[in-house]
Coordinates of C-alpha atoms in Angstrom, one line a residue:
M1 CA 13.2 -20.3 7.5
S2 CA 14.4 -22.3 4.4
S3 CA 18.0 -22.4 3.5
D4 CA 17.1 -22.2 -0.1
A5 CA 15.7 -19.6 -2.3
T6 CA 11.9 -20.6 -2.2
I7 CA 10.0 -17.4 -1.6
L8 CA 8.6 -15.6 -4.6
H9 CA 7.5 -11.9 -4.5
A10 CA 5.3 -11.3 -7.4
D11 CA 4.4 -7.7 -8.4
L12 CA 2.3 -6.4 -11.4
D13 CA 4.1 -3.7 -13.2
A14 CA 2.4 -0.3 -13.3
F15 CA -0.8 -2.1 -12.7
Y16 CA -3.7 0.3 -13.5
A17 CA -1.7 1.7 -16.4
S18 CA -0.9 -1.8 -17.8
V19 CA -4.6 -2.8 -17.6
E20 CA -5.3 0.2 -19.7
Q21 CA -2.5 -0.6 -22.2
R22 CA -3.7 -4.1 -22.4
D23 CA -7.3 -3.2 -23.2
D24 CA -6.4 -0.3 -25.6
P25 CA -3.8 -1.3 -28.3
R26 CA -3.4 2.5 -29.0
L27 CA -1.8 3.1 -25.5
R28 CA 0.9 0.4 -25.8
G29 CA 4.3 2.0 -25.8
R30 CA 2.9 5.6 -25.1
P31 CA 3.1 7.4 -21.8
V32 CA -0.3 6.8 -20.0
I33 CA -1.6 8.6 -16.9
V34 CA -4.5 7.1 -15.0
G35 CA -6.5 9.8 -13.3
G36 CA -7.0 13.4 -14.2
G37 CA -6.9 15.9 -11.1
V38 CA -4.5 13.6 -9.4
V39 CA -2.3 10.8 -10.9
L40 CA -3.6 7.4 -9.7
A41 CA -1.0 5.6 -11.7
S42 CA 1.4 6.0 -14.6
S43 CA 3.0 3.7 -17.2
Y44 CA 6.7 3.3 -17.3
E45 CA 6.9 5.6 -20.4
A46 CA 5.4 8.3 -18.2
K47 CA 7.5 7.3 -15.1
A48 CA 10.6 7.9 -17.3
R49 CA 9.6 11.5 -17.6
G50 CA 9.2 12.0 -13.9
V51 CA 5.5 11.3 -13.5
R52 CA 4.7 9.5 -10.2
S53 CA 1.4 8.5 -8.3
A54 CA -0.3 11.1 -6.3
M55 CA 1.3 13.9 -8.3
G56 CA -1.1 16.7 -9.4
G57 CA -2.4 16.3 -12.9
R58 CA -1.0 19.8 -14.0
Q59 CA 2.5 19.1 -12.8
A60 CA 2.3 15.6 -14.5
R61 CA 1.3 17.1 -17.8
R62 CA 3.9 19.7 -17.7
L63 CA 6.5 16.8 -17.2
C64 CA 5.0 14.8 -19.9
P65 CA 2.9 17.0 -22.3
D66 CA 2.3 14.1 -24.6
A67 CA 1.0 11.6 -22.1
I68 CA -2.5 10.2 -22.7
V69 CA -4.8 10.7 -19.7
V70 CA -7.4 8.0 -19.0
P71 CA -10.1 7.8 -16.4
P72 CA -9.8 5.0 -13.8
R73 CA -11.8 1.9 -14.4
M74 CA -11.8 0.2 -10.9
A75 CA -14.1 -2.7 -11.9
A76 CA -11.4 -3.6 -14.6
Y77 CA -8.5 -3.5 -12.2
T78 CA -10.5 -5.6 -9.8
A79 CA -11.1 -8.4 -12.3
A80 CA -7.6 -8.5 -13.4
S81 CA -6.3 -8.6 -9.8
R82 CA -8.7 -11.7 -9.1
A83 CA -7.6 -13.5 -12.3
V84 CA -3.9 -13.0 -11.1
F85 CA -4.7 -14.1 -7.7
E86 CA -6.3 -17.4 -9.1
I87 CA -3.0 -18.1 -10.9
F88 CA -1.2 -17.5 -7.7
R89 CA -3.3 -19.9 -5.8
G90 CA -2.9 -22.3 -8.6
T91 CA 0.7 -22.3 -8.2
T92 CA 0.9 -22.8 -4.5
P93 CA -1.4 -22.9 -1.5
L94 CA 1.0 -20.6 0.4
V95 CA 0.0 -17.1 -1.0
E96 CA 0.2 -14.1 1.2
G97 CA -1.5 -11.1 -0.6
L98 CA 0.0 -7.7 0.1
S99 CA -2.2 -5.5 -2.1
I100 CA -4.3 -6.1 -5.3
D101 CA -1.3 -6.3 -7.5
E102 CA 1.4 -8.1 -5.2
A103 CA 1.9 -11.2 -3.2
F104 CA 4.3 -13.6 -1.6
L105 CA 4.3 -17.1 -2.6
D106 CA 6.1 -20.0 -0.8
V107 CA 7.0 -22.7 -3.3
G108 CA 9.5 -24.6 -1.0
G109 CA 7.4 -27.7 -0.9
L110 CA 6.6 -28.0 -4.7
R111 CA 10.0 -29.4 -6.0
R112 CA 8.8 -32.9 -6.7
L113 CA 5.3 -31.7 -8.1
A114 CA 6.3 -28.7 -10.1
G115 CA 10.1 -28.5 -10.3
P116 CA 12.6 -26.1 -8.8
P117 CA 11.5 -22.6 -7.7
F118 CA 13.2 -20.8 -10.6
D119 CA 11.2 -22.9 -13.0
I120 CA 8.0 -22.2 -11.1
A121 CA 8.8 -18.4 -11.2
V122 CA 9.3 -18.7 -15.1
R123 CA 6.0 -20.5 -15.5
L124 CA 4.2 -18.1 -13.3
R125 CA 5.2 -15.1 -15.3
R126 CA 4.3 -16.8 -18.5
E127 CA 0.8 -17.7 -17.3
V128 CA 0.0 -14.3 -16.1
L129 CA 1.1 -12.8 -19.5
E130 CA -0.8 -15.4 -21.5
R131 CA -4.0 -15.7 -19.3
V132 CA -4.4 -12.1 -18.0
G133 CA -2.4 -10.2 -20.5
L134 CA -0.1 -8.3 -18.0
P135 CA 3.7 -8.2 -17.3
I136 CA 4.6 -9.2 -13.8
T137 CA 8.0 -9.0 -12.2
V138 CA 9.2 -11.7 -9.7
G139 CA 11.9 -11.7 -7.1
L140 CA 13.0 -15.1 -5.9
A141 CA 15.0 -15.4 -2.6
R142 CA 15.4 -16.9 0.8
T143 CA 13.5 -14.4 2.8
K144 CA 10.4 -12.2 2.2
F145 CA 12.3 -9.2 2.6
L146 CA 14.9 -9.9 0.0
A147 CA 12.4 -11.4 -2.4
K148 CA 10.7 -8.0 -2.4
V149 CA 13.9 -6.1 -2.9
A150 CA 14.7 -8.4 -5.8
S151 CA 11.4 -7.8 -7.4
G152 CA 12.0 -4.0 -7.1
V153 CA 15.5 -4.4 -8.6
A154 CA 14.2 -6.4 -11.5
K155 CA 11.3 -4.1 -12.5
P156 CA 9.8 -3.8 -15.0
D157 CA 9.0 -7.2 -16.4
G158 CA 11.8 -9.1 -14.9
L159 CA 12.8 -12.1 -13.0
L160 CA 15.7 -12.0 -10.5
V161 CA 16.9 -14.8 -8.3
V162 CA 19.2 -14.0 -5.2
A163 CA 21.2 -17.1 -4.5
P164 CA 21.7 -17.8 -0.7
D165 CA 25.5 -17.5 -1.0
R166 CA 25.3 -14.2 -2.7
E167 CA 22.8 -12.4 -0.4
L168 CA 25.0 -9.8 1.0
E169 CA 26.9 -9.4 -2.3
F170 CA 23.6 -8.4 -3.8
L171 CA 22.4 -6.3 -0.9
N172 CA 25.5 -4.2 0.2
P173 CA 25.7 -2.0 -3.0
L174 CA 22.0 -1.0 -3.0
P175 CA 20.8 2.5 -1.8
V176 CA 19.5 2.6 1.7
E177 CA 16.1 3.4 0.5
R178 CA 15.7 -0.4 -0.6
L179 CA 15.4 -1.2 3.2
W180 CA 11.8 -1.6 4.4
G181 CA 11.0 1.4 6.6
V182 CA 13.5 3.7 5.2
G183 CA 11.6 6.8 3.9
P184 CA 12.7 10.2 3.1
V185 CA 13.3 11.3 6.7
T186 CA 15.2 8.2 7.7
A187 CA 17.3 8.3 4.4
A188 CA 18.1 11.8 5.2
K189 CA 19.3 11.2 8.6
L190 CA 21.5 8.3 7.3
R191 CA 22.9 10.3 4.3
D192 CA 23.7 13.3 6.7
R193 CA 26.0 10.8 8.4
G194 CA 27.5 9.7 4.9
I195 CA 25.6 6.4 4.9
R196 CA 24.2 5.8 1.5
T197 CA 24.2 1.8 1.0
V198 CA 22.8 -1.1 2.5
G199 CA 26.5 -2.4 3.2
Q200 CA 27.3 0.8 5.1
V201 CA 24.3 0.3 7.3
A202 CA 25.5 -3.3 7.6
R203 CA 28.9 -2.2 8.9
L204 CA 27.4 -0.1 11.7
G205 CA 26.8 -1.7 15.1
E206 CA 23.3 -2.0 16.2
A207 CA 24.0 0.3 19.1
T208 CA 25.0 3.0 16.6
L209 CA 21.8 2.6 14.7
V210 CA 19.7 2.7 17.7
S211 CA 21.3 6.0 19.0
L212 CA 20.7 7.4 15.5
L213 CA 17.2 6.2 14.7
G214 CA 15.6 5.0 17.9
A215 CA 15.4 1.6 19.3
G216 CA 12.7 0.0 17.0
A217 CA 14.0 1.5 13.7
G218 CA 17.6 0.9 14.6
R219 CA 17.2 -2.8 15.3
H220 CA 14.9 -3.3 12.3
L221 CA 17.3 -1.9 9.8
H222 CA 20.2 -3.7 11.5
S223 CA 18.5 -7.0 10.9
L224 CA 17.4 -6.3 7.4
A225 CA 20.9 -4.9 6.3
H226 CA 22.1 -8.5 7.4
N227 CA 19.0 -10.2 5.7
R228 CA 17.7 -11.5 9.0
D229 CA 13.9 -12.0 8.3
H230 CA 12.3 -14.9 9.8
R231 CA 8.7 -14.3 8.9
P232 CA 6.9 -17.0 7.0
V233 CA 4.5 -16.5 4.3
Q234 CA 1.2 -16.3 6.1
V235 CA -1.9 -17.5 4.5
G236 CA -5.4 -16.0 5.3
R237 CA -3.8 -13.5 7.8
G238 CA -6.3 -11.1 9.3
R239 CA -5.6 -7.5 8.5
S240 CA -4.0 -5.6 11.4
S241 CA -5.6 -2.3 10.1
M242 CA -8.2 -1.0 7.6
G243 CA -7.9 2.4 5.8
A244 CA -8.6 4.7 2.9
Q245 CA -6.9 7.7 1.5
H246 CA -7.7 10.7 -0.9
A247 CA -5.1 12.4 -3.1
L248 CA -5.6 16.1 -3.2
G249 CA -4.2 18.7 -5.8
R250 CA -1.3 21.1 -4.8
Q251 CA -3.7 24.1 -4.5
P252 CA -4.5 25.4 -1.0
H253 CA -7.3 23.6 1.0
S254 CA -9.5 25.1 3.6
P255 CA -10.0 23.4 6.9
E256 CA -13.6 22.9 5.9
D257 CA -12.5 21.1 2.7
L258 CA -10.1 18.8 4.7
D259 CA -12.7 17.9 7.2
A260 CA -15.1 17.1 4.5
V261 CA -12.6 14.7 3.0
L262 CA -11.8 13.2 6.3
A263 CA -15.3 12.5 7.1
G264 CA -15.9 10.8 3.8
L265 CA -12.8 8.6 4.5
V266 CA -14.0 7.6 7.9
D267 CA -17.4 6.6 6.5
R268 CA -15.7 4.3 4.1
V269 CA -13.4 2.6 6.7
T270 CA -16.1 2.1 9.3
R271 CA -18.5 0.8 6.8
R272 CA -15.9 -1.8 5.9
M273 CA -15.1 -2.7 9.5
R274 CA -18.8 -3.3 10.3
A275 CA -19.2 -5.5 7.1
A276 CA -16.1 -7.5 8.2
G277 CA -17.1 -7.8 11.8
R278 CA -14.1 -6.0 13.0
T279 CA -13.5 -3.4 15.8
G280 CA -10.4 -1.1 16.4
R281 CA -9.0 1.2 18.9
T282 CA -6.2 3.2 17.2
V283 CA -7.2 6.0 14.8
M284 CA -4.2 6.9 12.4
L285 CA -4.1 10.0 10.3
R286 CA -1.7 9.9 7.3
L287 CA -0.7 13.3 5.7
R288 CA 1.6 14.0 2.6
F289 CA 2.8 17.5 2.3
A290 CA 3.3 19.5 -0.8
D291 CA 7.1 18.5 -1.0
Y292 CA 6.0 14.7 -1.0
T293 CA 7.3 14.1 2.5
G294 CA 4.8 12.5 5.0
A295 CA 3.9 12.3 8.7
T296 CA 1.6 10.0 10.6
R297 CA -0.5 10.9 13.7
S298 CA -2.3 8.5 15.9
H299 CA -4.7 8.2 18.8
T300 CA -5.8 5.2 20.8
L301 CA -9.3 5.0 22.1
A302 CA -10.2 3.6 25.5
K303 CA -12.3 0.9 23.8
A304 CA -12.5 -0.9 20.5
T305 CA -15.3 0.2 18.2
A306 CA -16.6 0.1 14.7
H307 CA -19.0 3.1 15.2
T308 CA -18.4 6.1 12.9
G309 CA -19.0 8.7 15.5
P310 CA -16.1 8.0 18.1
L311 CA -13.6 7.2 15.3
L312 CA -14.6 10.4 13.3
D313 CA -14.1 12.5 16.5
A314 CA -10.7 11.1 17.2
A315 CA -9.6 11.7 13.4
R316 CA -10.9 15.2 13.5
A317 CA -9.0 16.0 16.7
L318 CA -5.8 14.6 15.0
L319 CA -6.5 16.8 12.0
R320 CA -7.0 20.0 14.2
T321 CA -3.7 19.4 15.8
A322 CA -2.0 19.2 12.3
L323 CA -3.6 22.2 10.7
P324 CA -0.9 24.7 11.5
E325 CA 1.6 22.5 9.8
L326 CA -0.6 21.8 6.8
D327 CA -1.1 25.6 6.5
R328 CA 2.6 26.0 6.5
R329 CA 3.7 23.2 4.3
G330 CA 0.5 22.4 2.1
V331 CA -1.0 18.9 1.9
T332 CA -1.6 16.7 -1.2
L333 CA -3.0 13.5 0.5
I334 CA -5.0 12.6 3.6
G335 CA -5.3 9.0 4.8
V336 CA -7.2 7.4 7.6
S337 CA -6.8 3.9 9.1
V338 CA -7.9 2.1 12.0
G339 CA -5.6 -0.4 13.8
N340 CA -5.5 -2.7 16.7
L341 CA -8.2 -4.5 15.0
D342 CA -10.1 -7.5 16.7
D343 CA -12.9 -9.7 15.7
G344 CA -15.8 -7.3 16.8
H345 CA -16.2 -8.5 20.4
V346 CA -16.7 -5.4 22.5
Q347 CA -17.1 -5.5 26.3
P348 CA -20.2 -3.0 26.8
P349 CA -19.3 -0.3 29.5
L350 CA -21.4 0.4 32.4
P351 CA -24.2 1.5 32.5
F352 CA -25.7 -0.7 29.7
D353 CA -27.2 2.3 27.7
R354 CA -27.9 1.6 24.1
D355 CA -25.8 3.7 21.8
P356 CA -28.0 5.6 19.3
G357 CA -24.9 5.8 17.0
A358 CA -25.1 2.1 16.5
D359 CA -28.7 2.3 15.2
L360 CA -27.7 5.2 12.8
D361 CA -24.7 3.4 11.5
A362 CA -26.8 0.2 10.8
A363 CA -29.6 2.2 9.1
V364 CA -27.0 3.9 6.9
D365 CA -25.1 0.8 6.0
A366 CA -28.7 -1.0 5.0
V367 CA -29.5 1.9 2.7
R368 CA -26.1 1.9 1.0
D369 CA -25.9 -2.0 0.8
R370 CA -29.3 -1.9 -1.2
F371 CA -29.0 1.3 -3.2
G372 CA -25.3 1.9 -3.6
S373 CA -22.6 3.8 -1.7
S374 CA -23.8 7.2 -3.2
A375 CA -27.4 6.8 -2.1
L376 CA -26.6 8.5 1.2
T377 CA -24.0 11.1 1.8
R378 CA -22.9 13.6 4.4
A379 CA -24.2 17.2 3.8
V380 CA -20.7 18.4 3.8
L381 CA -19.8 16.2 1.0
L382 CA -22.6 17.4 -1.3
G383 CA -21.1 18.6 -4.6
R384 CA -17.6 17.4 -3.7
D385 CA -15.7 14.7 -5.5
P386 CA -15.1 12.0 -2.9
G387 CA -12.4 10.4 -5.1
P388 CA -12.3 6.9 -6.4
E389 CA -12.6 4.0 -4.1
M390 CA -9.6 1.9 -4.6
P391 CA -9.7 -1.9 -5.4
R392 CA -8.5 -3.9 -2.4
L393 CA -8.1 -7.4 -1.2
P394 CA -11.0 -8.9 0.7
D395 CA -11.1 -7.8 4.3

């Protein structure tokens, strides 16, 4: 890890909404909501009124009645993302994409060619604005963790440099939620103990954090609170998981509705896995409740697979177990991901019987590849809105 601030975290501001404001001058400076039934994204003007992603459309319009609601244009967001990543890769070969609208860039070896990191960051922001027409915020620091925190503090449309000799001075006053891995549940545990800032976390011993949060989370937060992050920017890193999610309104949802959504999500994920030549063993079900807190359930299969059948069976079992809690607390989002991915090499079990599910998957994939994703669908999905398929980085 460099002793200088050489890692950039570049993050497009309110990405979907910013693309809409770029392409329609009438939307500029106005509160914009992308998506009708469920908020996919909102402009900063709408965020200031309390609108946030995955919120139900009715609630968003109550908070911001003068908002302009526009349908999502996934092709436009994909094109904008590709243009921005072209600028990233033209800046440095060391680019690690996190999502379609953010990435880490290591510019430590470019001082003689392109100048100091601060000048590179200034130039990067100017190029994205001039060539793609979008505002982008950049954090510059010595570690990936701190660069990401800096960009979050600098939003929107800002640039923040954290000098190596002022790292803890910058970190200590920040709320605990700025630490990676601190969600509502962990934050509540810390705040119940009177721990509200990163500095207070840093002053706790590692053993105390472990006893409070568990071994993994305790050690993780202890390291981050002292800015100990030795991860380099990784280029071309293979995904460790693939997933999809579907935001739901706040109205009640029957088990049949939830099962249909789940089946559609598993179809999307397994098709992507087969196209990328990846197999996985761990099925993860992500849930967000009506109060916007979340939970994750997981199950690991005996062998890795990309076949829809066994992965859907595992996801359905997880959902059945969670149904009593969903009935009690409500649900606003379901997500499915498959982890423990490898490169598609599967040891066939004895006896060597051919799996008919593989033939079915191949036939369905071939039809959809030729005629489009909607050419074939499950019967339980007929007449249902499958939700938009979000743009993503290449698998």
